[in-house]
Coordinates of C-alpha atoms and ligand atoms in Angstrom, one line a residue:
X19 CA -105.2 116.2 -90.2
X20 CA -106.1 117.2 -93.8
X21 CA -109.6 116.0 -95.0
X22 CA -110.4 115.2 -98.6
X23 CA -113.7 114.3 -100.2
X24 CA -114.4 111.9 -103.1
X25 CA -117.4 110.0 -104.5
X26 CA -115.6 106.6 -104.7
X27 CA -112.7 105.5 -102.4
X28 CA -111.0 102.3 -103.4
X29 CA -108.8 100.6 -100.7
X30 CA -106.2 98.4 -102.4
X31 CA -104.5 98.8 -105.8
X32 CA -104.3 95.1 -106.9
X33 CA -106.1 93.8 -110.1
X34 CA -109.5 94.3 -108.4
X35 CA -108.9 97.7 -107.0
X36 CA -107.0 99.3 -109.9
X37 CA -109.5 98.0 -112.5
X38 CA -112.4 99.3 -110.5
X39 CA -110.7 102.7 -110.1
X40 CA -109.9 103.0 -113.8
X41 CA -113.5 102.0 -114.9
X42 CA -115.2 104.3 -112.4
X43 CA -113.0 107.2 -113.5
X44 CA -113.8 106.4 -117.1
X45 CA -117.5 106.6 -116.2
X46 CA -117.0 110.1 -114.7
X47 CA -117.0 109.0 -111.0
X48 CA -114.6 111.1 -108.9
X49 CA -112.3 108.4 -107.7
X50 CA -109.4 108.0 -105.2
X51 CA -107.4 104.8 -104.6
X52 CA -105.3 104.1 -101.5
X53 CA -102.5 101.6 -101.8
X54 CA -100.1 100.8 -98.9
X55 CA -97.4 99.1 -101.0
X56 CA -96.9 99.1 -104.8
X57 CA -99.6 99.5 -107.3
X58 CA -100.6 96.2 -108.9
X59 CA -101.1 94.3 -105.7
X60 CA -100.1 90.7 -105.1
X61 CA -100.6 89.7 -108.7
X62 CA -98.2 92.1 -110.4
X63 CA -95.6 92.4 -107.6
X64 CA -95.3 89.0 -105.9
X65 CA -97.8 86.7 -107.6
X66 CA -99.0 86.0 -111.2
X67 CA -96.4 88.0 -113.1
X68 CA -93.1 87.4 -111.3
X69 CA -94.0 83.7 -110.9
X70 CA -94.7 83.3 -114.6
X71 CA -91.4 85.1 -115.4
X72 CA -89.5 82.8 -113.1
X73 CA -91.2 79.8 -114.6
X74 CA -90.1 81.0 -118.1
X75 CA -86.5 81.4 -116.9
X76 CA -86.6 77.9 -115.4
X77 CA -88.1 76.3 -118.6
X78 CA -85.5 77.9 -120.8
X79 CA -82.6 76.9 -118.5
X80 CA -84.0 73.3 -118.3
X81 CA -84.3 73.1 -122.0
X82 CA -80.8 74.3 -122.5
X83 CA -79.5 71.7 -120.0
X84 CA -81.4 69.0 -121.9
X85 CA -79.8 70.1 -125.1
X86 CA -76.4 69.9 -123.4
X87 CA -77.2 66.3 -122.8
X88 CA -78.6 64.4 -125.7
X89 CA -81.0 66.4 -127.7
X90 CA -82.9 64.6 -130.4
X91 CA -83.3 68.0 -132.1
X92 CA -79.6 68.0 -133.0
X93 CA -78.9 71.1 -130.9
X94 CA -75.7 71.0 -128.8
X95 CA -74.8 73.4 -126.0
X96 CA -71.7 73.4 -123.8
X97 CA -72.0 73.7 -120.0
X98 CA -75.1 76.0 -119.5
X99 CA -75.2 77.9 -116.2
X100 CA -77.7 80.3 -114.6
X101 CA -76.8 83.8 -113.3
X102 CA -79.7 84.0 -110.8
X103 CA -79.1 87.7 -110.1
X104 CA -79.5 88.6 -113.7
X105 CA -82.5 86.4 -114.1
X106 CA -84.1 88.0 -111.1
X107 CA -83.3 91.4 -112.5
X108 CA -85.1 90.5 -115.8
X109 CA -88.1 89.3 -113.8
X110 CA -88.1 92.5 -111.7
X111 CA -87.9 94.6 -114.8
X112 CA -91.2 93.1 -116.1
X113 CA -92.8 93.8 -112.7
X114 CA -91.6 97.4 -112.8
X115 CA -92.9 97.9 -116.3
X116 CA -96.3 96.6 -115.5
X117 CA -96.7 98.4 -112.2
X118 CA -95.5 101.6 -113.8
X119 CA -98.1 101.0 -116.5
X120 CA -100.9 100.7 -113.9
X121 CA -99.9 104.1 -112.4
X122 CA -100.0 105.6 -115.8
X123 CA -103.4 104.1 -116.6
X124 CA -104.9 105.4 -113.4
X125 CA -103.5 108.9 -114.0
X126 CA -104.6 108.9 -117.7
X127 CA -108.2 108.1 -116.6
X128 CA -108.2 110.7 -113.8
X129 CA -108.2 108.4 -110.8
X130 CA -106.2 109.9 -107.9
X131 CA -103.7 107.6 -106.1
X132 CA -102.8 108.1 -102.5
X133 CA -99.8 106.1 -101.2
X134 CA -100.3 104.9 -97.6
X135 CA -102.1 102.5 -95.3
X136 CA -105.9 102.9 -94.9
X137 CA -107.7 102.4 -91.6
X138 CA -111.5 102.3 -91.6
X139 CA -113.3 104.9 -89.4
X140 CA -116.8 104.2 -90.7
X141 CA -118.5 103.2 -93.9
X142 CA -117.9 106.6 -95.4
X143 CA -114.6 107.6 -93.8
X144 CA -111.0 106.2 -94.0
X145 CA -107.9 107.5 -92.3
X146 CA -104.7 107.1 -94.3
X147 CA -101.2 107.0 -92.9
X148 CA -99.7 108.4 -96.0
X149 CA -96.2 107.4 -97.2
X150 CA -95.3 111.1 -97.3
X151 CA -95.7 111.1 -93.5
X152 CA -98.7 113.3 -93.5
X153 CA -102.0 111.8 -92.1
X154 CA -105.1 112.2 -94.2
X155 CA -108.8 111.6 -93.7
X156 CA -110.8 110.7 -96.8
X157 CA -114.6 111.0 -96.9
X158 CA -116.5 109.2 -99.6
X159 CA -120.0 108.3 -100.8
X160 CA -118.9 104.8 -101.8
X161 CA -116.2 102.7 -100.1
X162 CA -114.9 99.8 -102.2
X163 CA -112.7 97.3 -100.3
X164 CA -110.1 95.4 -102.4
X165 CA -107.5 94.5 -99.8
X166 CA -106.7 91.1 -101.3
X167 CA -105.4 88.1 -99.4
X168 CA -102.3 86.9 -97.4
X169 CA -100.6 83.6 -97.2
X170 CA -101.9 81.1 -94.6
X171 CA -99.2 80.5 -91.9
X172 CA -98.8 77.1 -90.3
X173 CA -98.5 77.3 -86.5
X174 CA -96.0 74.5 -86.5
X175 CA -93.8 76.2 -89.2
X176 CA -94.2 80.0 -88.9
X177 CA -92.8 82.3 -91.6
X178 CA -89.3 83.6 -90.8
X179 CA -85.7 82.6 -91.3
X180 CA -85.6 79.9 -93.9
X181 CA -89.4 79.4 -93.8
X182 CA -90.8 81.5 -96.6
X183 CA -94.1 82.2 -98.4
X184 CA -94.3 82.5 -102.2
X185 CA -93.0 86.1 -101.8
X186 CA -89.7 84.8 -100.4
X187 CA -89.5 81.9 -102.9
X188 CA -89.8 84.4 -105.7
X189 CA -86.7 86.3 -104.5
X190 CA -84.1 83.7 -103.4
X191 CA -80.7 85.2 -103.9
X192 CA -79.3 81.8 -104.8
X193 CA -80.7 78.5 -106.0
X194 CA -81.4 76.5 -102.8
X195 CA -79.6 73.2 -102.7
X196 CA -82.5 71.5 -100.9
X197 CA -86.0 73.1 -101.1
X198 CA -88.9 71.6 -99.2
X199 CA -92.3 72.7 -100.3
X200 CA -95.4 72.3 -98.1
X201 CA -98.6 72.1 -100.2
X202 CA -98.9 70.7 -103.7
X203 CA -101.5 73.2 -104.9
X204 CA -101.0 76.1 -107.3
X205 CA -98.1 77.8 -105.7
X206 CA -96.3 74.7 -104.4
X207 CA -96.3 73.1 -107.8
X208 CA -95.7 76.2 -110.0
X209 CA -92.7 77.2 -107.9
X210 CA -91.6 73.6 -107.1
X211 CA -91.3 72.9 -110.8
X212 CA -89.4 76.2 -111.4
X213 CA -86.8 75.7 -108.6
X214 CA -86.3 72.0 -109.6
X215 CA -85.6 73.1 -113.2
X216 CA -83.2 75.8 -111.9
X217 CA -81.3 73.1 -110.1
X218 CA -82.7 72.7 -106.6
X219 CA -83.4 69.3 -105.0
X220 CA -87.1 69.6 -104.4
X221 CA -89.3 67.6 -102.0
X222 CA -93.0 68.3 -101.7
X223 CA -95.1 67.5 -98.6
X224 CA -98.9 67.4 -99.3
X225 CA -101.6 66.6 -96.8
X226 CA -104.0 64.9 -99.3
X227 CA -103.1 61.8 -101.4
X228 CA -102.8 63.8 -104.6
X229 CA -101.0 66.7 -106.2
X230 CA -103.3 69.5 -107.4
X231 CA -106.2 67.9 -105.4
X232 CA -108.7 70.6 -106.7
X233 CA -108.4 69.1 -110.2
X234 CA -109.6 65.6 -111.2
X235 CA -107.2 62.8 -111.1
X236 CA -107.0 62.2 -114.9
X237 CA -106.1 65.8 -115.3
X238 CA -103.4 65.9 -112.7
X239 CA -101.8 62.5 -113.7
X240 CA -99.5 63.9 -116.4
X241 CA -98.3 66.6 -113.9
X242 CA -97.6 63.8 -111.4
X243 CA -95.6 61.9 -114.0
X244 CA -93.6 65.0 -114.9
X245 CA -92.7 65.7 -111.3
X246 CA -91.5 62.1 -110.9
X247 CA -89.5 62.4 -114.2
X248 CA -87.8 65.6 -113.0
X249 CA -86.8 63.8 -109.7
X250 CA -89.0 65.8 -107.4
X251 CA -89.6 63.7 -104.2
X252 CA -93.3 63.5 -103.2
X253 CA -94.6 62.9 -99.7
X254 CA -98.3 62.6 -100.1
X255 CA -100.7 62.2 -97.2
X256 CA -98.1 64.0 -95.0
X257 CA -98.1 67.1 -92.9
X258 CA -95.4 69.5 -91.6
X259 CA -94.8 69.2 -87.9
X260 CA -92.1 71.7 -87.3
X261 CA -88.5 72.6 -88.1
X262 CA -85.9 70.0 -87.1
X263 CA -83.3 71.0 -84.6
X264 CA -80.9 73.5 -86.0
X265 CA -83.5 74.6 -88.6
X266 CA -81.9 72.7 -91.5
X267 CA -84.8 70.3 -92.0
X268 CA -88.5 69.8 -91.7
X269 CA -90.2 67.3 -89.4
X270 CA -92.9 65.6 -91.4
X271 CA -95.6 63.2 -90.2
X272 CA -97.1 60.6 -92.6
X273 CA -100.6 59.2 -92.2
X274 CA -99.1 56.0 -90.8
X275 CA -98.0 58.3 -87.9
X276 CA -94.3 57.8 -88.4
X277 CA -92.3 61.1 -88.2
X278 CA -89.2 61.7 -90.3
X279 CA -87.0 64.7 -91.2
X280 CA -86.5 66.1 -94.7
X281 CA -83.2 68.0 -95.0
X282 CA -83.9 71.6 -96.1
X283 CA -82.1 74.8 -96.8
X284 CA -85.3 76.6 -97.6
X285 CA -88.9 75.7 -96.7
X286 CA -91.7 77.1 -98.9
X287 CA -95.1 77.0 -97.1
X288 CA -97.9 77.2 -99.7
X289 CA -101.0 75.8 -98.0
X290 CA -103.5 78.4 -99.2
X291 CA -104.3 82.1 -98.9
X292 CA -106.9 83.9 -96.7
X293 CA -108.8 87.1 -97.3
X294 CA -107.0 90.1 -95.8
X295 CA -109.6 91.2 -93.3
X296 CA -107.3 92.1 -90.4
X297 CA -105.3 95.1 -89.5
X298 CA -107.4 98.0 -90.9
X299 CA -110.4 98.0 -88.6
X300 CA -112.7 96.3 -91.0
X301 CA -114.3 94.5 -88.1
X302 CA -115.8 97.8 -86.9
X303 CA -118.2 97.7 -89.9
X304 CA -119.6 94.4 -88.8
X305 CA -120.2 93.3 -92.3
X306 CA -121.8 89.9 -93.0
X307 CA -119.1 87.3 -93.7
X308 CA -119.0 84.1 -95.7
X309 CA -116.5 82.1 -93.7
X310 CA -113.4 84.3 -93.5
X311 CA -114.3 86.3 -96.6
X312 CA -116.5 89.4 -96.9
X313 CA -119.9 88.4 -98.2
X314 CA -121.1 90.1 -101.3
X315 CA -124.0 89.8 -103.7
X316 CA -123.8 89.6 -107.5
X317 CA -123.1 93.3 -107.7
X318 CA -120.3 93.2 -105.2
X319 CA -122.4 94.9 -102.5
X320 CA -121.6 94.1 -98.9
X321 CA -124.3 94.0 -96.2
X322 CA -123.7 97.8 -95.6
X323 CA -125.2 100.3 -97.9
X324 CA -122.6 101.8 -100.3
X325 CA -119.8 99.6 -99.0
X326 CA -118.5 97.3 -101.7
X327 CA -116.0 94.5 -101.8
X328 CA -114.2 92.6 -104.6
X329 CA -111.3 90.2 -105.3
X330 CA -109.6 87.9 -102.9
X331 CA -111.2 89.7 -100.0
X332 CA -114.5 88.1 -101.1
X333 CA -113.1 84.5 -101.1
X334 CA -112.6 81.7 -103.7
X335 CA -111.7 81.5 -106.4
X336 CA -108.8 83.8 -105.5
X337 CA -107.8 84.6 -109.1
X338 CA -106.7 87.9 -110.7
X339 CA -109.1 87.7 -113.6
X340 CA -112.0 87.2 -111.2
X341 CA -110.9 90.2 -109.1
X342 CA -110.7 92.4 -112.3
X343 CA -114.1 91.3 -113.5
X344 CA -115.7 92.0 -110.1
X345 CA -113.9 95.4 -110.2
X346 CA -115.5 96.3 -113.4
X347 CA -119.0 95.2 -112.2
X348 CA -118.7 97.2 -108.9
X349 CA -117.5 100.4 -110.8
X350 CA -120.3 100.2 -113.2
X351 CA -122.9 99.7 -110.4
X352 CA -121.4 102.6 -108.5
X353 CA -121.7 104.8 -111.6
X354 CA -125.4 103.9 -111.7
X355 CA -125.3 101.2 -114.4
X356 CA -127.0 97.9 -114.0
X357 CA -124.5 95.1 -114.1
X358 CA -124.1 91.7 -112.4
X359 CA -121.2 89.4 -111.7
X360 CA -122.7 86.2 -113.1
X361 CA -120.1 84.3 -115.2
X362 CA -121.1 80.9 -116.4
X363 CA -117.5 79.8 -115.7
X364 CA -114.2 81.3 -114.4
X365 CA -111.2 79.7 -116.1
X366 CA -108.6 78.2 -113.8
X367 CA -105.0 77.7 -115.1
X368 CA -102.1 76.1 -113.4
X369 CA -98.7 76.9 -114.9
X370 CA -97.0 73.7 -114.2
X371 CA -95.2 71.7 -116.9
X372 CA -97.5 70.4 -118.5
X373 CA -100.0 73.2 -117.9
X374 CA -103.5 72.5 -116.6
X375 CA -106.7 74.3 -117.6
X376 CA -110.3 73.8 -116.3
X377 CA -113.3 75.9 -117.4
X378 CA -116.8 75.0 -116.3
X379 CA -117.9 71.6 -115.1
X380 CA -116.3 68.2 -115.1
X381 CA -118.5 65.2 -116.0
X382 CA -118.5 64.3 -112.4
X383 CA -119.7 67.7 -111.3
X384 CA -122.4 67.8 -113.9
X385 CA -123.6 64.3 -113.0
X386 CA -123.7 65.3 -109.3
X387 CA -125.8 68.3 -110.3
X388 CA -128.3 65.9 -111.9
X389 CA -127.4 66.7 -115.5
X390 CA -127.1 63.8 -118.0
X391 CA -123.9 64.5 -119.8
X392 CA -121.3 63.0 -122.1
X393 CA -117.6 63.6 -122.3
X394 CA -114.8 63.0 -124.8
X395 CA -111.1 63.4 -124.8
X396 CA -108.6 64.0 -127.6
X397 CA -105.0 63.2 -126.8
X398 CA -102.1 65.5 -127.9
X399 CA -100.3 62.3 -129.0
X400 CA -102.5 62.6 -132.1
X401 CA -101.9 66.3 -132.7
X402 CA -99.1 67.4 -135.2
X403 CA -98.4 70.7 -133.5
X404 CA -98.0 69.0 -130.1
X405 CA -95.4 66.6 -131.7
X406 CA -93.5 69.5 -133.2
X407 CA -93.4 71.2 -129.8
X408 CA -92.1 68.0 -128.1
X409 CA -95.3 68.0 -126.0
X410 CA -97.4 65.0 -126.8
X411 CA -98.5 64.3 -123.3
X412 CA -101.9 65.3 -122.2
X413 CA -105.3 65.9 -123.8
X414 CA -108.3 68.2 -124.2
X415 CA -111.6 66.9 -122.7
X416 CA -115.0 68.3 -123.4
X417 CA -118.2 67.8 -121.3
X418 CA -121.6 68.5 -122.8
X419 CA -125.3 67.8 -122.0
X420 CA -126.5 64.6 -123.5
X421 CA -129.9 65.9 -124.6
X422 CA -128.9 69.1 -126.6
X423 CA -125.1 68.9 -126.7
X424 CA -124.7 72.3 -124.9
X425 CA -121.0 72.5 -123.7
X426 CA -120.7 72.6 -119.9
X427 CA -117.0 72.3 -119.4
X428 CA -113.5 71.9 -120.8
X429 CA -110.4 70.4 -119.2
X430 CA -107.0 70.2 -120.7
X431 CA -103.5 69.3 -119.7
X432 CA -100.4 69.7 -121.9
X433 CA -97.7 72.0 -123.1
X434 CA -99.0 75.5 -123.8
X435 CA -102.7 74.7 -123.0
X436 CA -103.1 77.9 -120.9
X437 CA -103.6 79.7 -124.2
X438 CA -106.7 77.5 -124.9
X439 CA -108.5 79.0 -121.9
X440 CA -109.9 81.8 -124.1
X441 CA -111.5 79.3 -126.6
X442 CA -112.9 77.3 -123.7
X443 CA -114.5 80.3 -122.1
X444 CA -115.9 81.7 -125.3
X445 CA -117.6 78.4 -126.1
X446 CA -119.2 78.2 -122.6
X447 CA -120.2 81.9 -122.3
X448 CA -121.6 82.0 -125.9
X449 CA -123.7 78.8 -125.3
X450 CA -121.9 76.7 -128.0
X451 CA -122.9 73.1 -128.7
X452 CA -120.6 70.3 -129.7
X453 CA -121.7 70.8 -133.3
X454 CA -120.7 74.5 -133.2
X455 CA -117.1 73.7 -132.1
X456 CA -116.9 70.6 -134.3
X457 CA -118.0 72.6 -137.3
X458 CA -115.6 75.6 -136.9
X459 CA -112.4 75.5 -139.0
X460 CA -109.4 75.4 -136.6
X461 CA -106.1 76.5 -138.0
X462 CA -103.6 73.7 -138.8
X463 CA -101.2 72.8 -137.2
X464 CA -102.3 74.1 -133.8
X465 CA -103.1 72.7 -130.4
X466 CA -106.6 74.2 -131.0
X467 CA -107.4 71.3 -133.4
X468 CA -107.5 69.1 -130.3
X469 CA -110.4 71.3 -129.1
X470 CA -112.3 70.7 -132.3
X471 CA -111.4 67.0 -132.4
X472 CA -112.6 66.5 -128.8
X473 CA -116.0 67.9 -129.8
X474 CA -116.1 65.7 -132.9
X475 CA -115.2 62.7 -130.8
X476 CA -118.1 63.5 -128.4
X477 CA -120.3 63.4 -131.5
X478 CA -118.8 60.1 -132.5
X479 CA -117.1 61.4 -135.6
X480 CA -113.5 62.3 -134.7
X481 CA -111.3 62.4 -137.8
X482 CA -107.8 62.0 -136.4
X483 CA -108.2 59.2 -133.9
Ligands
LIG1184 P1 -104.3 91.9 -104.2 O1 -103.7 91.7 -105.5 O2 -103.8 91.2 -103.1 O3 -104.2 93.5 -103.9 C1 -104.6 94.0 -102.7 C2 -103.8 95.3 -102.5 O4 -104.4 96.0 -101.3 C3 -102.4 95.1 -102.1 O5 -101.5 95.8 -103.0 C4 -102.2 95.6 -100.7 O6 -101.0 96.2 -100.4 C5 -103.4 96.6 -100.6 N1 -103.9 96.8 -99.3 C6 -104.3 95.9 -98.4 N2 -104.8 96.5 -97.3 C7 -104.6 97.8 -97.4 C8 -104.8 98.9 -96.6 N3 -105.4 98.8 -95.4 N4 -104.5 100.2 -97.1 C9 -104.0 100.3 -98.3 N5 -103.7 99.3 -99.1 C10 -104.0 98.0 -98.7 N6 -104.0 84.5 -110.0 C11 -104.2 84.3 -111.3 O7 -105.3 84.5 -111.8 N7 -103.3 83.8 -112.1 C12 -102.0 83.5 -111.7 O8 -101.2 83.0 -112.4 C13 -101.7 83.7 -110.3 N8 -100.5 83.4 -109.8 C14 -100.3 83.7 -108.5 C15 -99.0 83.4 -108.0 C16 -98.7 83.7 -106.7 C17 -97.3 83.3 -106.1 C18 -99.7 84.2 -105.8 C19 -99.4 84.6 -104.4 C20 -101.0 84.5 -106.3 C21 -101.3 84.3 -107.6 N9 -102.5 84.5 -108.2 C22 -102.8 84.3 -109.5 C23 -103.6 85.1 -107.3 C24 -103.7 86.6 -107.6 O9 -102.5 87.2 -107.3 C25 -104.8 87.2 -106.8 O10 -106.0 86.5 -107.0 C26 -105.0 88.7 -107.1 O11 -103.9 89.4 -106.9 C27 -106.2 89.3 -106.2 O12 -106.3 90.6 -106.5 P2 -107.0 91.6 -105.4 O13 -107.0 92.9 -106.1 O14 -108.2 91.0 -104.8 O15 -105.9 91.7 -104.3
LIG1185 P1 -103.8 75.9 -102.9 O1 -105.1 75.9 -102.2 O2 -103.8 75.9 -104.3 O3 -103.0 74.6 -102.4 C1 -102.7 74.4 -101.1 C2 -102.3 72.9 -100.9 O4 -101.8 72.7 -99.6 C3 -103.5 72.0 -101.1 O5 -103.1 70.9 -102.0 C4 -103.7 71.4 -99.7 O6 -104.2 70.1 -99.6 C5 -102.3 71.5 -99.1 N1 -102.3 71.7 -97.6 C6 -103.1 72.4 -96.8 N2 -102.6 72.3 -95.5 C7 -101.6 71.5 -95.5 C8 -100.7 71.1 -94.5 N3 -100.8 71.5 -93.2 N4 -99.6 70.3 -94.8 C9 -99.5 69.9 -96.1 N5 -100.3 70.3 -97.2 C10 -101.3 71.1 -96.9 O7 -103.0 77.2 -102.2 P2 -101.7 77.9 -102.7 O8 -100.9 77.0 -103.6 O9 -101.1 78.4 -101.5 O10 -102.2 79.1 -103.6 C11 -103.1 80.1 -103.0 C12 -104.0 80.6 -104.0 O11 -103.4 81.5 -104.8 C13 -104.7 79.6 -104.9 O12 -105.8 79.0 -104.3 C14 -105.1 80.5 -106.1 O13 -106.3 81.1 -105.8 C15 -104.0 81.5 -106.1 N6 -102.9 81.1 -107.1 C16 -103.3 81.0 -108.4 C17 -102.4 80.6 -109.4 C18 -102.9 80.5 -110.8 O14 -104.0 80.9 -111.1 N7 -102.1 79.9 -111.7 C19 -101.1 80.5 -109.1 C20 -100.7 80.6 -107.7 C21 -101.6 81.0 -106.8

């Protein structure tokens, strides 16, 4: 077996791992990165990017179909149809461009990529079953673990056949006639909306009483209304019990204990993801854990000296931008800089229709933390840009301290609000007060005016409501 030496070895080439490798190499740290599948990880290959591309296809198709009906805009279209193969080809093209770009960036910055599956030998040694067939041992001073996460499987409805995870649901070869989705969280709703708009009959089975239960009820209400308008059938307070005989349906139990069968050609199980800690001898390091995630401090150090961990492997929130930010912190610390992962807020965006954004604390969270706060909401129904985009549903809400008006949180739901996430984050990270945001000139006509107006409303001087 050939042996190689490096200063930093990164295991996993997702958003966490590839960013860490790029940054470390930029800082002059000799760096190798091992990736068992394609560079870019879950996010670029089977997560964020292909899902958003599919959602875009679905939105365009749905809009075209609406125009074929009775469009108030005066647009008329005859018999729209979707060539799913072509749509998937377009989506895959975006993935290829981005993953190719990651490879080029790693190369440009001098990080060496090894294709193959890594198995841990000890905190400084990793064996790689290389894609080339040749086995390799890599010895390093610093080991950075960025192996990501995997979908949670339901014992009663294991993956296989017509039971798929998000990966399968991003690659259907035809629009399923009847799609049953288990889980009304991020994946269930993003993909549930998309396949409904592409023509599938969609039923959603959710264990809690709400869709998007991690967001507050006022925020998820417009999403619930949109699901109902689209004709998505909701089974809240229900769990999946198993496949029906013949596999063409899902047995579901409601809280009242009655069992019924939902007909299904495909079943998407999206009940969460768990850190990928199994299958590469991680347990041999006996690292301290936080639940089923690897425990790290605010520099992404694990309990073993010079072994670091970032991204989904370190638990919630399992988001690509958190993984990237941790990757940067870990790389800088390994290079000898002093850096901490201590964001005031990590933005969360759900790409449903309407979209949902939450950054920082809600009023309820702030009150629970003992902070006297105030909150105000500006509806898109009073925003000219929203009207011109046919998206007047939803609002922007701001939460601020009562005593000094320091902004603690933002929540928004509406068409295109994902792009407001940056403004929300800036305000919180830069310590803005209501007066700061209320006093800034926001371009007209934009959705951003609702950001300013919510701050003005909290100050009791909204102009357009
Ligand atoms: P990953 O991206 O999972 O990368 C880990 C990599 O490690 C993988 O490529 C894997 O092959 C490799 N690996 C694992 N073990 C080994 C080993 N032993 N040897 C070699 N290589 C190994 N997040 C957002 O912020 N926004 C979104 O819109 C969004 N949409 C999503 C949509 C879907 C359908 C899914 C499933 C996820 C989505 N996410 C989204 C979450 C996001 O994909 C993850 O948070 C992010 O990819 C985590 O990055 P990571 O680097 O920690 O791990
Ligand atoms: P999730 O945690 O967002 O939602 C899971 C849902 O399944 C919850 O509503 C939960 O109550 C429900 N559930 C759990 N067990 C159930 C059962 N047995 N029967 C019925 N319902 C059940 O998980 P997800 O949608 O699988 O997404 C996984 C992770 O991927 C997310 O937490 C997020 O970190 C990431 N992600 C992010 C984005 C984004 O940022 N836009 C998009 C997709 C995925």
